Coordinates of C-alpha atoms in Angstrom, one line a residue:
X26 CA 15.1 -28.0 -71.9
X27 CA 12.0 -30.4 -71.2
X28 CA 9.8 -28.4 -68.8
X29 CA 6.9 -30.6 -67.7
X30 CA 5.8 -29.2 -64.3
X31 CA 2.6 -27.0 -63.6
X32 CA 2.3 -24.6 -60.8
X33 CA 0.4 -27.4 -58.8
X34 CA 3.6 -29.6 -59.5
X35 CA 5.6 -27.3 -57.9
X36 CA 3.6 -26.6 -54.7
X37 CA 3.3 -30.1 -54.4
X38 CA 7.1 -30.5 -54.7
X39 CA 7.3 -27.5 -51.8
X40 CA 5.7 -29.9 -49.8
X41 CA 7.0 -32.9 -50.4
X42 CA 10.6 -31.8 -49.7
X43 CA 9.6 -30.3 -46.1
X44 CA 8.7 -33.4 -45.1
X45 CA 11.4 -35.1 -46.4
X46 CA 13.8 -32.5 -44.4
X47 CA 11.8 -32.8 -41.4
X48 CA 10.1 -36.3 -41.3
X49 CA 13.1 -37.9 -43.1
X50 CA 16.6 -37.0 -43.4
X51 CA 17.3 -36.6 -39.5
X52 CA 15.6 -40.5 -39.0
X53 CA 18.2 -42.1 -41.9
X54 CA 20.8 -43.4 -39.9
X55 CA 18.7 -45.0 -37.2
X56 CA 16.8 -46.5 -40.2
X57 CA 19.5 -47.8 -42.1
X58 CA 21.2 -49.4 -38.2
X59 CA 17.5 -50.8 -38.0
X60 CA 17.6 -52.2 -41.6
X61 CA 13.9 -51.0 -42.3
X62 CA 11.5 -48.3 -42.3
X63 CA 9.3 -47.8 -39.3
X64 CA 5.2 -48.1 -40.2
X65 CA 4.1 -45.0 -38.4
X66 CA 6.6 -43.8 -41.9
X67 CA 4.1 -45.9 -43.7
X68 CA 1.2 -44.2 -41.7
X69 CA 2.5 -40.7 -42.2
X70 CA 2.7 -40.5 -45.5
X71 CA -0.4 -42.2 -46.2
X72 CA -2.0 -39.2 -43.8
X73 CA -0.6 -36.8 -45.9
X74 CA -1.5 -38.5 -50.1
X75 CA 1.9 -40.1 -51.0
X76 CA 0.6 -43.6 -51.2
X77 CA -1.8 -43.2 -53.3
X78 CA -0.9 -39.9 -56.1
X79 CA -2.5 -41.0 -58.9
X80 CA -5.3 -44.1 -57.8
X81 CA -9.0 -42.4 -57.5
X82 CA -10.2 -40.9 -55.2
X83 CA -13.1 -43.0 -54.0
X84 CA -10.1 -45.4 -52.7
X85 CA -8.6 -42.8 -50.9
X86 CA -6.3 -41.5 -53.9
X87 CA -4.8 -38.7 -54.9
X88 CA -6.1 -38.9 -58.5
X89 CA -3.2 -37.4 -59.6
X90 CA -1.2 -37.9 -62.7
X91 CA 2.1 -39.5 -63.3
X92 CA 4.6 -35.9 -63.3
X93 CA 3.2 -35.9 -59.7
X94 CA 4.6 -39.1 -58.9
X95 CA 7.8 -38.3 -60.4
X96 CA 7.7 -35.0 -58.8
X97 CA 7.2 -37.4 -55.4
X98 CA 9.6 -39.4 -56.5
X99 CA 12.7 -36.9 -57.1
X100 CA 11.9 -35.2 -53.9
X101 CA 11.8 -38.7 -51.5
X102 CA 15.3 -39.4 -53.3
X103 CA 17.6 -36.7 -52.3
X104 CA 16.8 -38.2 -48.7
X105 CA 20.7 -39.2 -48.8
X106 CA 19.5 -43.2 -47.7
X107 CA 18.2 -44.6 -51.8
X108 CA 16.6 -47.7 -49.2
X109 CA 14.2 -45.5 -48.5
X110 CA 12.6 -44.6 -52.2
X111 CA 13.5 -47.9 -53.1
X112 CA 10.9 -49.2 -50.7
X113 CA 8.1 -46.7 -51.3
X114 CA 8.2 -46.6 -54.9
X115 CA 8.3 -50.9 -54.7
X116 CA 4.9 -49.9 -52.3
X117 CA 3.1 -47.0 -54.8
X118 CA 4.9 -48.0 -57.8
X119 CA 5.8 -51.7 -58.5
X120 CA 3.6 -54.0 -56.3
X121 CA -0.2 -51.9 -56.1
X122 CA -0.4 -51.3 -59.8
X123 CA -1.2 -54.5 -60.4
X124 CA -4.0 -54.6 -58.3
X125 CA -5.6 -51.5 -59.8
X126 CA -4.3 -52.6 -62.9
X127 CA -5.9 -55.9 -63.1
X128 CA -7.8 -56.6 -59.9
X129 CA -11.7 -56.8 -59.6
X130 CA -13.8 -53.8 -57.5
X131 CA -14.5 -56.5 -54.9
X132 CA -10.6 -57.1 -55.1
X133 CA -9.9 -52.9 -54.9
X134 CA -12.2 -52.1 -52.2
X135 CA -10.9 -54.6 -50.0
X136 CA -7.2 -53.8 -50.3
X137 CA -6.2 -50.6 -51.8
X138 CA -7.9 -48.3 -49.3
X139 CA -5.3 -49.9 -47.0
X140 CA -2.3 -49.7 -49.0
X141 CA -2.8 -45.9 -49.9
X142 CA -3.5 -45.6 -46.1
X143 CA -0.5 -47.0 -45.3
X144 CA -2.1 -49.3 -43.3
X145 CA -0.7 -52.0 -45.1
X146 CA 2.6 -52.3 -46.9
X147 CA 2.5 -54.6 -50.5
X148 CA 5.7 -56.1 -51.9
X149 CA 5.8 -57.4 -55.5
X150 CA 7.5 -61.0 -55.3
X151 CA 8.3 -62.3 -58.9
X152 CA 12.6 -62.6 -58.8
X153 CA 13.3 -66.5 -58.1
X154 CA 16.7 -67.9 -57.2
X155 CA 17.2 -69.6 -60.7
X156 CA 17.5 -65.9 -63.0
X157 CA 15.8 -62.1 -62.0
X158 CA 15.5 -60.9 -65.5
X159 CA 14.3 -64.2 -66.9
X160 CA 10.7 -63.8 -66.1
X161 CA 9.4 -66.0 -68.2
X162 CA 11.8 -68.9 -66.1
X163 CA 9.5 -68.9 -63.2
X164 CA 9.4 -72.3 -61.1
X165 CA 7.3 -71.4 -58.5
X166 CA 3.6 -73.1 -59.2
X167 CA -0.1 -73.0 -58.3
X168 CA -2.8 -76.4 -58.8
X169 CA -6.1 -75.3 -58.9
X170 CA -7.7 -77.0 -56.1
X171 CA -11.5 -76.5 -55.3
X172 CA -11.5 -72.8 -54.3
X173 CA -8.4 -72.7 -53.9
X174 CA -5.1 -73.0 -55.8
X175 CA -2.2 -74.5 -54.2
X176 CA 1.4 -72.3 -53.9
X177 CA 4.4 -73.5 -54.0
X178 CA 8.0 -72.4 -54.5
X179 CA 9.9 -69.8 -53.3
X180 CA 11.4 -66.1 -54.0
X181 CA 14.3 -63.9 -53.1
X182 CA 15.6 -60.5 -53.0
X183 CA 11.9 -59.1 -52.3
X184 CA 11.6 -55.7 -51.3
X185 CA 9.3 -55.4 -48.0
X186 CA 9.5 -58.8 -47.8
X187 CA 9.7 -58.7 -44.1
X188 CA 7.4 -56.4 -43.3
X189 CA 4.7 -56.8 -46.2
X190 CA 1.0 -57.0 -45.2
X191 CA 0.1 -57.8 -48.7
X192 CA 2.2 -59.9 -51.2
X193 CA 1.7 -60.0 -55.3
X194 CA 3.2 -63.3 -56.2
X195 CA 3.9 -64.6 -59.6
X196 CA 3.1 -68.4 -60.2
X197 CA 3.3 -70.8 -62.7
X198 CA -0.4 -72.7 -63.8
X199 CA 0.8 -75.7 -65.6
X200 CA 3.6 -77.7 -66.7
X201 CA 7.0 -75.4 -68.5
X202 CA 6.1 -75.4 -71.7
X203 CA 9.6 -74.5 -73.2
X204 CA 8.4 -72.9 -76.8
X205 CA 5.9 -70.8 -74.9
X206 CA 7.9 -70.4 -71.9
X207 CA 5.9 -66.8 -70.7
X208 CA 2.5 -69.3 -71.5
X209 CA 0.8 -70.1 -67.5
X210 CA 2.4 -67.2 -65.3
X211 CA -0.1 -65.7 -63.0
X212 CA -0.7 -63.1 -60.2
X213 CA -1.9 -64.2 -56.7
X214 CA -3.2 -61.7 -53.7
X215 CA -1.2 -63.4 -50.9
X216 CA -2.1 -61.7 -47.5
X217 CA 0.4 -61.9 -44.6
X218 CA -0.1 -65.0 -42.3
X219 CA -2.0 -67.2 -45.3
X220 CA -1.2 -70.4 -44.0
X221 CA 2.0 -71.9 -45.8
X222 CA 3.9 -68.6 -46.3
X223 CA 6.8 -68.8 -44.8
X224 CA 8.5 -65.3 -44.6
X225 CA 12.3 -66.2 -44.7
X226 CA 15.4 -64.3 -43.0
X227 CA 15.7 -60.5 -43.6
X228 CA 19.0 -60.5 -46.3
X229 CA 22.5 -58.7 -45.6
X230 CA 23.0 -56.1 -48.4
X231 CA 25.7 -54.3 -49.9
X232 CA 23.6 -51.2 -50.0
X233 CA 19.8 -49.9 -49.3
X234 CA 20.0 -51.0 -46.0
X235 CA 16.6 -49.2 -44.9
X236 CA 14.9 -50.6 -46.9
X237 CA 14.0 -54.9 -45.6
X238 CA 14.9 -57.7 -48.4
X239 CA 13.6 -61.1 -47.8
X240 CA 13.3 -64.7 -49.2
X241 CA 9.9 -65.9 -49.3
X242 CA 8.9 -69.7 -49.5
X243 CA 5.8 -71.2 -50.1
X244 CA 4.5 -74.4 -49.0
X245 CA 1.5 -75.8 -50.4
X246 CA 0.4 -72.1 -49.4
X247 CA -3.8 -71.7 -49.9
X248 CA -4.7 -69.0 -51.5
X249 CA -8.3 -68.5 -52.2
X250 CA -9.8 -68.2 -55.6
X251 CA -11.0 -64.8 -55.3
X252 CA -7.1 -63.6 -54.6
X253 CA -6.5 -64.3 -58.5
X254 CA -5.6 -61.2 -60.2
X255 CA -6.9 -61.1 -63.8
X256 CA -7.3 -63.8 -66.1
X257 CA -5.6 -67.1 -65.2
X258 CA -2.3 -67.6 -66.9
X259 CA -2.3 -64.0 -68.0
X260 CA 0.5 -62.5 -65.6
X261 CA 3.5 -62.5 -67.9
X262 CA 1.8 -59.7 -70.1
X263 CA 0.8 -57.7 -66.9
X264 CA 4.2 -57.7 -65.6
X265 CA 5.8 -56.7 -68.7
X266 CA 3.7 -53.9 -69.2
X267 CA 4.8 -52.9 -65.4
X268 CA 8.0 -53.1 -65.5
X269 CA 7.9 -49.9 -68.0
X270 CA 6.8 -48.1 -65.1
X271 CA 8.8 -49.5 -62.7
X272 CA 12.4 -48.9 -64.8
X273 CA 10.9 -45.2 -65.5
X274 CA 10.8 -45.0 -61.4
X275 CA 14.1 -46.3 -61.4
X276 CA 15.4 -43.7 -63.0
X277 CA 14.1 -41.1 -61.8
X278 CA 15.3 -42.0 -58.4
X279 CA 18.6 -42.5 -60.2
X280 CA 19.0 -39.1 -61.6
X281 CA 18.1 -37.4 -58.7
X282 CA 20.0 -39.3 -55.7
X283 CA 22.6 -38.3 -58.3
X284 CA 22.0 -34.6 -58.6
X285 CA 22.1 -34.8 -54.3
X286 CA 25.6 -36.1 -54.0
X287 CA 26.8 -34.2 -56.5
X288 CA 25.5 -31.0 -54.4
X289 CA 27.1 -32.3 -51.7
X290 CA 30.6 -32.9 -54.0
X291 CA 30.5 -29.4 -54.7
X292 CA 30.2 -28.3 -51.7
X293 CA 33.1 -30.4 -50.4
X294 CA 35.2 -28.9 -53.2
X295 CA 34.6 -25.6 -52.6
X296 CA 35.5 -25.9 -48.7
X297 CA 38.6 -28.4 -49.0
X298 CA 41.9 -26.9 -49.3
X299 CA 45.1 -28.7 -51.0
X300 CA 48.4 -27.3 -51.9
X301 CA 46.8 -23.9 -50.5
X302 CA 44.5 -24.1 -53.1
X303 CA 40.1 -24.6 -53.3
X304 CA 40.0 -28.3 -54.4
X305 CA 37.7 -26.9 -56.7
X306 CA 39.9 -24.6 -58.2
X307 CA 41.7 -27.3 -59.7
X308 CA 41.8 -28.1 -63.4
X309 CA 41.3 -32.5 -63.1
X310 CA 38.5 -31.4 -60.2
X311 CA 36.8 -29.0 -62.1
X312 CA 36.5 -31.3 -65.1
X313 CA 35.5 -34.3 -63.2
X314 CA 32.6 -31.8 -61.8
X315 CA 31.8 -30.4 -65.4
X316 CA 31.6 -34.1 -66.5
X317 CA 29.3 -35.1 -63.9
X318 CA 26.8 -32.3 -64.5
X319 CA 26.3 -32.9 -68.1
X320 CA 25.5 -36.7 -67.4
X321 CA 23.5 -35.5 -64.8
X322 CA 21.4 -33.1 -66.8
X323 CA 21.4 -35.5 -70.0
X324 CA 20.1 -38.1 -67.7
X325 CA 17.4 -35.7 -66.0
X326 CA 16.3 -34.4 -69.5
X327 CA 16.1 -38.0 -71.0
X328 CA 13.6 -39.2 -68.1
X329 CA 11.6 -36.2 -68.2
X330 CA 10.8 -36.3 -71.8
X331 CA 10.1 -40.1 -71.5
X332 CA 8.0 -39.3 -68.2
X333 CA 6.0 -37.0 -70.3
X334 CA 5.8 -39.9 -73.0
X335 CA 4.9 -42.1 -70.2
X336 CA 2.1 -39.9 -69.1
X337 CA 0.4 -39.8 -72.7
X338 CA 0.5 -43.4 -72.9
X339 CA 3.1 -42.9 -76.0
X340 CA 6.4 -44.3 -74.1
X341 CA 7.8 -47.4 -75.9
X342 CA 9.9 -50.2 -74.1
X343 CA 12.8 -49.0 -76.2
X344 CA 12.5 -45.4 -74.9
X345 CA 12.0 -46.5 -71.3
X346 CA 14.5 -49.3 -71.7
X347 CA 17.5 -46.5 -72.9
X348 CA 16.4 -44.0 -69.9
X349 CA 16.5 -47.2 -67.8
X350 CA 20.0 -48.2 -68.7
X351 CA 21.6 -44.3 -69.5
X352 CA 20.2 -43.1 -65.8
X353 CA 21.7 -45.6 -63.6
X354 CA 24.9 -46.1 -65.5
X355 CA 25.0 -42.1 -65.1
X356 CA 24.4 -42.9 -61.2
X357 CA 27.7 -45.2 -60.9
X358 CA 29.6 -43.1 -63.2
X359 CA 28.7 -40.2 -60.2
X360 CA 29.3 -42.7 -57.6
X361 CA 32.7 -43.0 -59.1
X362 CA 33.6 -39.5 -59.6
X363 CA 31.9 -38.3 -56.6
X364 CA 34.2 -40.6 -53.8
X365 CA 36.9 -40.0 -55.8
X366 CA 36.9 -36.2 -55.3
X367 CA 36.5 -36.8 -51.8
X368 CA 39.2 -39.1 -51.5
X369 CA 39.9 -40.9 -48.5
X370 CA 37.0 -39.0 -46.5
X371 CA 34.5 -40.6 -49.5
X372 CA 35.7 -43.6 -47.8
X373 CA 34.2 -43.0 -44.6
X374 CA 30.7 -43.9 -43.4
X375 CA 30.4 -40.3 -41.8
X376 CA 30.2 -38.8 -45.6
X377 CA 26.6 -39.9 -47.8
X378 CA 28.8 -40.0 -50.6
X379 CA 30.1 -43.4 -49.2
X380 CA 26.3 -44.6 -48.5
X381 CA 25.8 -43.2 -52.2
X382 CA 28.6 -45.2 -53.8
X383 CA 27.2 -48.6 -51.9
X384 CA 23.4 -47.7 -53.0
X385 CA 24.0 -46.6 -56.7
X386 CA 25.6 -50.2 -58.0
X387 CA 22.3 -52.2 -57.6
X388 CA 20.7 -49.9 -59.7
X389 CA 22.3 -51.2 -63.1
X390 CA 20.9 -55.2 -62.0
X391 CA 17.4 -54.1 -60.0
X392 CA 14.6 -54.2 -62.3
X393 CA 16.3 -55.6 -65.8
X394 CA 19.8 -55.3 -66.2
X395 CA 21.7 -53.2 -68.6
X396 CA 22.5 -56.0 -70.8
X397 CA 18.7 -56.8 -70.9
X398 CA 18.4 -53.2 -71.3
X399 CA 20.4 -53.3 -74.3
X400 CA 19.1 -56.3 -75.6
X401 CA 15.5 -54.8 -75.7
X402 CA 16.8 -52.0 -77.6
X403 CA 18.8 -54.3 -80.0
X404 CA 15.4 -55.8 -80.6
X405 CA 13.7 -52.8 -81.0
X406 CA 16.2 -51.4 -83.6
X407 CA 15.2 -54.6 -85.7
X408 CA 19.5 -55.9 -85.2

């Protein structure tokens, strides 16, 4: 077994998972009626170091490593509403890193103080109408104009998007240049209420519905100068190198939302009676269950070794690409399995393992599908 957790790990877990039984599970429902996450939330868990695990200190951080965060992010999970550590881990995980990743110290002091705070919530808006996974496809453009560039285009299916004080926006510099199609992509620092951002209707979804999805538009949007983040032209290689941590989060959220509802399929089994028999006394029951916990556990021990990989700065897109696509394949295979053991009460909105079943599906298209999954690994194995 990979064991990668300290005794500070642990404690830290302790914590994490009193809050989320006290400050968390009995608020889900209302949340996911409201379709977002209230920002005294945001607030809260800023008060207490979540935002901010493993940025320094002297912006507020926890200066913490990455096990912590996955420690944080295994515990928010098994909150029985995935919307929820969808939209922190988009916050700590998938939007802010590229500020501290690439911005300047003017650029750090000024915002990241506020996002570990919780002060302010980021959103990461790259995913376009024309293709998600084809990055390098963007249409959305910026003209350098004076001390400012000029924005333009538009997004969908962004995280936050609603309630986002601070937007990371992926533009194009430049004309398509179709042999160097990921040549001219950059990052912009787009604040809430720049003038041209338009922040579109909140999106109906199948599943996550805690956590606020938006369309963005922008329209000939001014963004100063200084809200450049690195070099000009320079963003494709940033969010590339990202999007490794961002499909390691994705599985570990995976794995254990999985582990939860399986919990709670046991314990359904055990107290369900058919033909005067424990449904889990039954031979097609008890295999379904035995199946779901080895997938489980091959899933959990797969992101932890990669996690500690991940930590040393030795992961590979290959390795995080196969956790990626084995984790939240594992997550629908449960979602399967789980409401079938249930039967018609997995059909019912009174049970999580319906709210499971809805959340779990996005998880094989969020973030690089798993045929881009695949086809990274192809590439990787020289086919």
């Amino acid at each position: 077994m990979v064991w990668i957790f300290s005794e500070e790990h642990e404690i830290f877990r302790r914590n994490v998972r009193q809050f989320v039984e006290k400050e968390v599970m009995p608020h889900t429902e209302e949340w996911e009626e409201n379709g977002e996450i209230p920002r005294s939330v945001w607030r809260r868990m800023g008060e207490l170091g979540y935002l901010g695990i493993e940025y320094p200190e002297e912006f507020g951080g926890g200066g913490g490593d990455f096990i912590s965060t996955l420690v944080f992010m295994e515990e928010i999970s098994r909150c029985g509403a995935m919307g929820f550590p969808i939209s922190v881990s988009v916050h700590t995980d998938m939007a802010s890193p590229y500020l501290f990743a690439s911005g300047t110290n003017e650029q750090k002091r000024k915002y990241l103080p506020r996002i570990i705070s919780g002060e302010a919530i980021s959103a990461i808006a790259i995913t376009e109408s024309s293709g998600g996974s084809d990055v390098a496809g963007i249409h959305s453009y910026a003209k350098r104009a004076g001390r400012h560039y000029i924005l333009n285009g538009s997004k969908i299916f962004i995280t936050n998007g609603i309630n986002a004080d601070i937007y990371f926006v992926a533009a194009r510099i430049g004309e398509v240049n179709e042999r160097a199609r990921y040549k001219g992509i950059s990052i912009f620092i787009v604040e809430k209420g720049t003038l041209g951002l338009v922040v579109g209707r909140k999106l109906d979804k199948m599943g996550w519905l805690c956590s606020d999805t938006a369309e963005l538009f922008f329209e000939d949007c001014r963004v100063p100068s200084e809200n450049l983040l690195g070099l000009e032209g320079e963003g494709f290689h940033e969010i590339m190198k990202n999007f490794q941590r961002e499909r390691l989060v994705i599985s570990i959220v995976s794995v254990s939302a999985s582990q939860k509802v399986f919990e709670d399929t046991i314990a359904y089994a055990r107290e369900r009676v058919v033909f005067d028999r424990q449904l889990s006394k039954l031979q097609v029951i008890r295999h379904k269950i035995a199946d779901m916990a080895t997938q489980i556990e091959a899933a959990r021990q797969l992101t932890y070794y990669v996690s500690l990989l991940f930590s040393q700065g030795k992961a590979t897109d290959k390795e995080v690409s196969m956790t990626k696509l084995f984790t939240t394949e594992v997550a629908n295979r449960v979602a399967y399995d789980a409401l079938q053991i249930h039967g018609g009460y997995g059909y019912m909105r009174e049970f999580p393992v319906e709210r499971f079943y809805r959340d779990a599906r996005v998880l094989t298209i969020g973030a690089g599908t798993s045929e881009i999954m695949k086809e990274i690994i192809a590439k990787r194995l020289e086919l």
